[in-house]
Each structure stands twice: as structure tokens, then as C-alpha cells.
Amino acid sequence: MEQLEQRVADLERRLAALEEAGDRPAPRPGEGDFWALEGLKEQLAELGAADGGVLFTGSVRLPTGERYGWQHGALTEGLMDADWAESAEVFAALGHPVRLRLLREVLGGRRTAAELAELDGMGTTGQIYHHLRQLTGAGWLHTTGRGRHEVPPGRVVPLLVALSTARN
């Protein structure tokens, strides 16, 4: 019974904190140098994650009008203990200029191999299919039927995050 009372007290404390936060305007990018980082640090402290963690998030509207909101966080310990070689194929798929252009064009609304083949500098149809297979195998694309391709919703923001890290 004592444990239940403690849990209820903890929930009441967290609810009060959420209600208090709801009374404040949400921080906006540019308000304070590290508003997202400070929020992450608070969450990590509550989890007791002494080694820290990373967070990336985004809210995106593509040229096609599609909207995506996404966030992902990971604890440092889990990332440092993982086998990084398992991620090589995912990154390698992004390591070719034609594949990056294909992703950009698919996000922009060109969804079929025929539409992509019409673009200058994309190579032969066979080469385009080769690159599409590489991107699909790495999870950056999937086929929706009738030869149409799309970037899976859970990959849109991570793709843009990966591109933004390359632009330092």
C-alpha cells in the first residue's frame, strides 16, 4: 500500500509540473541558446542517465504538401555499446550523389522510375533501378505499388538530420 501511495504522489507531482509547464509559452527555436538541450538534460536526469544521451526531432512540410513530425532519443550507453558496423549499409546508401538526388526528387514528388529517368544526369534506367534497390535495401525508400517509391515517414526527418550534419 505504501508503494502505491508513493506512486500516486509521484504522479501528482509530475501532473502539477506538466500543468505548470502548460501555463508557459513553449520555447521557440532561437529563444535561448540551448532550449532543446536543456529539456533533454532534464529528461536524462529524471531517468538517471549519467552518461547522457542524444535527441533529434523535426517538423517538416515537403514540397508535395505532406507533413511529418518525428523525434528519436537514445541513451549514450546504448549507442556506445552497439555494433556500429551494422549501420554501415544505411550510411553507405547515402554515399552516392545520384542516390541523394533520387531521395530529394522522391521527397519532391517524383515517385516512379520513369519520372526519375527523365531527369538529366541520372544515368540509364538500369542504373536508376540499381540505386533505387540500394536505397530500398537500406530502408531509405520503399515501394508503394505500381512502381512508385516513397521515403518511409519514419525516415524523412532522420534523412534531413543526416544531411544537416553534413553541412556543418
mmCIF file of C-alpha atoms in Angstrom:
data_model
loop_
_atom_site.group_PDB
_atom_site.id
_atom_site.type_symbol
_atom_site.label_atom_id
_atom_site.label_comp_id
_atom_site.label_asym_id
_atom_site.label_seq_id
_atom_site.Cartn_x
_atom_site.Cartn_y
_atom_site.Cartn_z
ATOM 1 C CA MET A 1 0.000 0.000 0.000
ATOM 2 C CA GLU A 2 2.872 2.345 0.817
ATOM 3 C CA GLN A 3 4.351 1.776 -2.650
ATOM 4 C CA LEU A 4 1.018 2.682 -4.273
ATOM 5 C CA GLU A 5 0.818 5.896 -2.231
ATOM 6 C CA GLN A 6 4.341 6.799 -3.334
ATOM 7 C CA ARG A 7 3.450 6.189 -6.987
ATOM 8 C CA VAL A 8 0.319 8.341 -6.684
ATOM 9 C CA ALA A 9 2.355 11.119 -5.045
ATOM 10 C CA ASP A 10 4.918 10.916 -7.864
ATOM 11 C CA LEU A 11 2.173 11.083 -10.486
ATOM 12 C CA GLU A 12 0.591 14.085 -8.763
ATOM 13 C CA ARG A 13 3.971 15.840 -8.716
ATOM 14 C CA ARG A 14 4.533 15.139 -12.410
ATOM 15 C CA LEU A 15 0.999 16.251 -13.297
ATOM 16 C CA ALA A 16 1.495 19.509 -11.403
ATOM 17 C CA ALA A 17 4.754 20.091 -13.280
ATOM 18 C CA LEU A 18 3.013 19.448 -16.609
ATOM 19 C CA GLU A 19 0.175 21.798 -15.720
ATOM 20 C CA GLU A 20 2.683 24.469 -14.708
ATOM 21 C CA ALA A 21 4.570 23.969 -17.971
ATOM 22 C CA GLY A 22 1.277 24.281 -19.850
ATOM 23 C CA ASP A 23 0.869 27.779 -18.452
ATOM 24 C CA ARG A 24 4.159 28.891 -20.011
ATOM 25 C CA PRO A 25 4.589 29.501 -23.713
ATOM 26 C CA ALA A 26 6.581 26.754 -25.379
ATOM 27 C CA PRO A 27 10.179 27.716 -26.141
ATOM 28 C CA ARG A 28 10.823 28.597 -29.756
ATOM 29 C CA PRO A 29 13.951 27.932 -31.748
ATOM 30 C CA GLY A 30 16.270 30.856 -31.170
ATOM 31 C CA GLU A 31 14.898 31.624 -27.687
ATOM 32 C CA GLY A 32 17.859 30.777 -25.544
ATOM 33 C CA ASP A 33 20.880 29.131 -26.977
ATOM 34 C CA PHE A 34 20.168 25.563 -25.894
ATOM 35 C CA TRP A 35 16.451 25.251 -25.140
ATOM 36 C CA ALA A 36 16.200 21.719 -26.593
ATOM 37 C CA LEU A 37 19.421 20.625 -24.915
ATOM 38 C CA GLU A 38 18.250 21.855 -21.521
ATOM 39 C CA GLY A 39 14.997 19.901 -21.930
ATOM 40 C CA LEU A 40 16.965 16.784 -22.838
ATOM 41 C CA LYS A 41 19.209 17.201 -19.797
ATOM 42 C CA GLU A 42 16.143 17.411 -17.545
ATOM 43 C CA GLN A 43 14.725 14.212 -19.045
ATOM 44 C CA LEU A 44 18.067 12.416 -18.690
ATOM 45 C CA ALA A 45 18.348 13.485 -15.060
ATOM 46 C CA GLU A 46 14.878 12.069 -14.338
ATOM 47 C CA LEU A 47 15.965 8.784 -15.956
ATOM 48 C CA GLY A 48 19.215 8.732 -14.012
ATOM 49 C CA ALA A 49 21.165 8.511 -17.271
ATOM 50 C CA ALA A 50 24.572 9.642 -16.037
ATOM 51 C CA ASP A 51 26.280 9.113 -19.404
ATOM 52 C CA GLY A 52 23.803 11.326 -21.244
ATOM 53 C CA GLY A 53 22.007 10.836 -24.499
ATOM 54 C CA VAL A 54 21.090 12.311 -27.843
ATOM 55 C CA LEU A 55 17.836 13.597 -29.260
ATOM 56 C CA PHE A 56 16.827 14.650 -32.732
ATOM 57 C CA THR A 57 13.476 15.892 -33.806
ATOM 58 C CA GLY A 58 11.802 17.715 -36.624
ATOM 59 C CA SER A 59 8.577 19.029 -38.074
ATOM 60 C CA VAL A 60 8.651 19.081 -41.859
ATOM 61 C CA ARG A 61 6.368 20.069 -44.729
ATOM 62 C CA LEU A 62 7.617 18.728 -48.051
ATOM 63 C CA PRO A 63 7.136 20.429 -51.418
ATOM 64 C CA THR A 64 4.347 17.887 -52.029
ATOM 65 C CA GLY A 65 2.441 19.262 -49.014
ATOM 66 C CA GLU A 66 2.999 16.144 -46.916
ATOM 67 C CA ARG A 67 3.769 16.859 -43.283
ATOM 68 C CA TYR A 68 5.922 14.816 -40.947
ATOM 69 C CA GLY A 69 6.699 15.212 -37.276
ATOM 70 C CA TRP A 70 9.203 12.899 -35.687
ATOM 71 C CA GLN A 71 11.575 12.569 -32.764
ATOM 72 C CA HIS A 72 14.047 9.999 -31.555
ATOM 73 C CA GLY A 73 16.198 9.794 -28.480
ATOM 74 C CA ALA A 74 18.842 7.318 -27.404
ATOM 75 C CA LEU A 75 20.969 6.899 -24.307
ATOM 76 C CA THR A 76 24.723 7.239 -24.796
ATOM 77 C CA GLU A 77 25.393 3.892 -23.133
ATOM 78 C CA GLY A 78 23.251 2.022 -25.649
ATOM 79 C CA LEU A 79 24.840 3.810 -28.572
ATOM 80 C CA MET A 80 28.391 3.218 -27.376
ATOM 81 C CA ASP A 81 27.705 -0.474 -26.719
ATOM 82 C CA ALA A 82 26.091 -1.108 -30.135
ATOM 83 C CA ASP A 83 27.874 -2.695 -33.087
ATOM 84 C CA TRP A 84 28.375 0.344 -35.312
ATOM 85 C CA ALA A 85 29.298 -1.836 -38.295
ATOM 86 C CA GLU A 86 25.616 -2.836 -38.511
ATOM 87 C CA SER A 87 24.859 0.754 -39.600
ATOM 88 C CA ALA A 88 27.374 0.789 -42.453
ATOM 89 C CA GLU A 89 24.863 -0.206 -45.168
ATOM 90 C CA VAL A 90 22.438 2.524 -44.112
ATOM 91 C CA PHE A 91 25.136 5.191 -44.345
ATOM 92 C CA ALA A 92 26.727 3.702 -47.474
ATOM 93 C CA ALA A 93 23.424 4.029 -49.320
ATOM 94 C CA LEU A 94 23.656 7.790 -48.805
ATOM 95 C CA GLY A 95 27.236 7.891 -50.088
ATOM 96 C CA HIS A 96 26.467 8.365 -53.767
ATOM 97 C CA PRO A 97 25.387 11.673 -55.352
ATOM 98 C CA VAL A 98 22.803 10.014 -57.612
ATOM 99 C CA ARG A 99 21.161 8.250 -54.652
ATOM 100 C CA LEU A 100 20.993 11.510 -52.714
ATOM 101 C CA ARG A 101 19.418 13.201 -55.708
ATOM 102 C CA LEU A 102 16.937 10.331 -56.069
ATOM 103 C CA LEU A 103 15.870 10.792 -52.449
ATOM 104 C CA ARG A 104 15.472 14.530 -52.935
ATOM 105 C CA GLU A 105 13.415 14.009 -56.085
ATOM 106 C CA VAL A 106 11.191 11.385 -54.415
ATOM 107 C CA LEU A 107 10.581 13.755 -51.494
ATOM 108 C CA GLY A 108 9.782 16.436 -54.076
ATOM 109 C CA GLY A 109 7.086 14.311 -55.714
ATOM 110 C CA ARG A 110 8.779 12.315 -58.474
ATOM 111 C CA ARG A 111 7.851 8.828 -57.390
ATOM 112 C CA THR A 112 8.325 6.450 -60.331
ATOM 113 C CA ALA A 113 11.463 5.244 -62.078
ATOM 114 C CA ALA A 114 10.100 6.684 -65.328
ATOM 115 C CA GLU A 115 9.766 10.158 -63.764
ATOM 116 C CA LEU A 116 13.250 9.864 -62.302
ATOM 117 C CA ALA A 117 14.739 8.681 -65.611
ATOM 118 C CA GLU A 118 13.507 11.878 -67.291
ATOM 119 C CA LEU A 119 15.928 13.940 -65.200
ATOM 120 C CA ASP A 120 19.309 14.893 -66.647
ATOM 121 C CA GLY A 121 22.370 13.239 -65.173
ATOM 122 C CA MET A 122 20.602 10.287 -63.554
ATOM 123 C CA GLY A 123 22.131 7.618 -65.794
ATOM 124 C CA THR A 124 20.420 4.745 -67.555
ATOM 125 C CA THR A 125 17.196 3.147 -66.398
ATOM 126 C CA GLY A 126 19.235 0.150 -65.232
ATOM 127 C CA GLN A 127 21.482 2.394 -63.150
ATOM 128 C CA ILE A 128 18.459 4.132 -61.644
ATOM 129 C CA TYR A 129 16.947 0.788 -60.655
ATOM 130 C CA HIS A 130 20.286 -0.227 -59.126
ATOM 131 C CA HIS A 131 20.325 2.920 -56.977
ATOM 132 C CA LEU A 132 16.653 2.504 -56.026
ATOM 133 C CA ARG A 133 17.399 -1.073 -54.882
ATOM 134 C CA GLN A 134 20.319 0.189 -52.771
ATOM 135 C CA LEU A 135 18.112 2.806 -51.111
ATOM 136 C CA THR A 136 15.286 0.327 -50.575
ATOM 137 C CA GLY A 137 17.627 -2.288 -49.096
ATOM 138 C CA ALA A 138 18.957 0.266 -46.614
ATOM 139 C CA GLY A 139 15.444 1.384 -45.636
ATOM 140 C CA TRP A 140 15.607 4.887 -47.131
ATOM 141 C CA LEU A 141 12.903 4.044 -49.684
ATOM 142 C CA HIS A 142 10.067 1.593 -50.015
ATOM 143 C CA THR A 143 7.832 0.677 -52.907
ATOM 144 C CA THR A 144 4.181 1.590 -52.590
ATOM 145 C CA GLY A 145 2.992 -0.384 -55.624
ATOM 146 C CA ARG A 146 2.768 0.321 -59.348
ATOM 147 C CA GLY A 147 6.470 1.143 -59.359
ATOM 148 C CA ARG A 148 6.034 4.106 -57.043
ATOM 149 C CA HIS A 149 8.616 4.847 -54.369
ATOM 150 C CA GLU A 150 8.461 6.899 -51.223
ATOM 151 C CA VAL A 151 10.666 7.729 -48.293
ATOM 152 C CA PRO A 152 9.052 5.975 -45.302
ATOM 153 C CA PRO A 153 7.549 8.519 -42.875
ATOM 154 C CA GLY A 154 9.943 7.449 -40.111
ATOM 155 C CA ARG A 155 12.926 8.197 -42.352
ATOM 156 C CA VAL A 156 12.041 11.706 -43.582
ATOM 157 C CA VAL A 157 13.323 13.626 -40.561
ATOM 158 C CA PRO A 158 16.341 11.319 -39.985
ATOM 159 C CA LEU A 159 17.343 11.852 -43.626
ATOM 160 C CA LEU A 160 17.153 15.624 -43.194
ATOM 161 C CA VAL A 161 19.083 15.353 -39.904
ATOM 162 C CA ALA A 162 21.809 13.332 -41.656
ATOM 163 C CA LEU A 163 22.005 15.948 -44.396
ATOM 164 C CA SER A 164 22.147 18.786 -41.889
ATOM 165 C CA THR A 165 25.077 17.151 -40.055
ATOM 166 C CA ALA A 166 26.999 17.006 -43.332
ATOM 167 C CA ARG A 167 26.544 20.753 -43.854
ATOM 168 C CA ASN A 168 28.202 21.955 -40.626
#
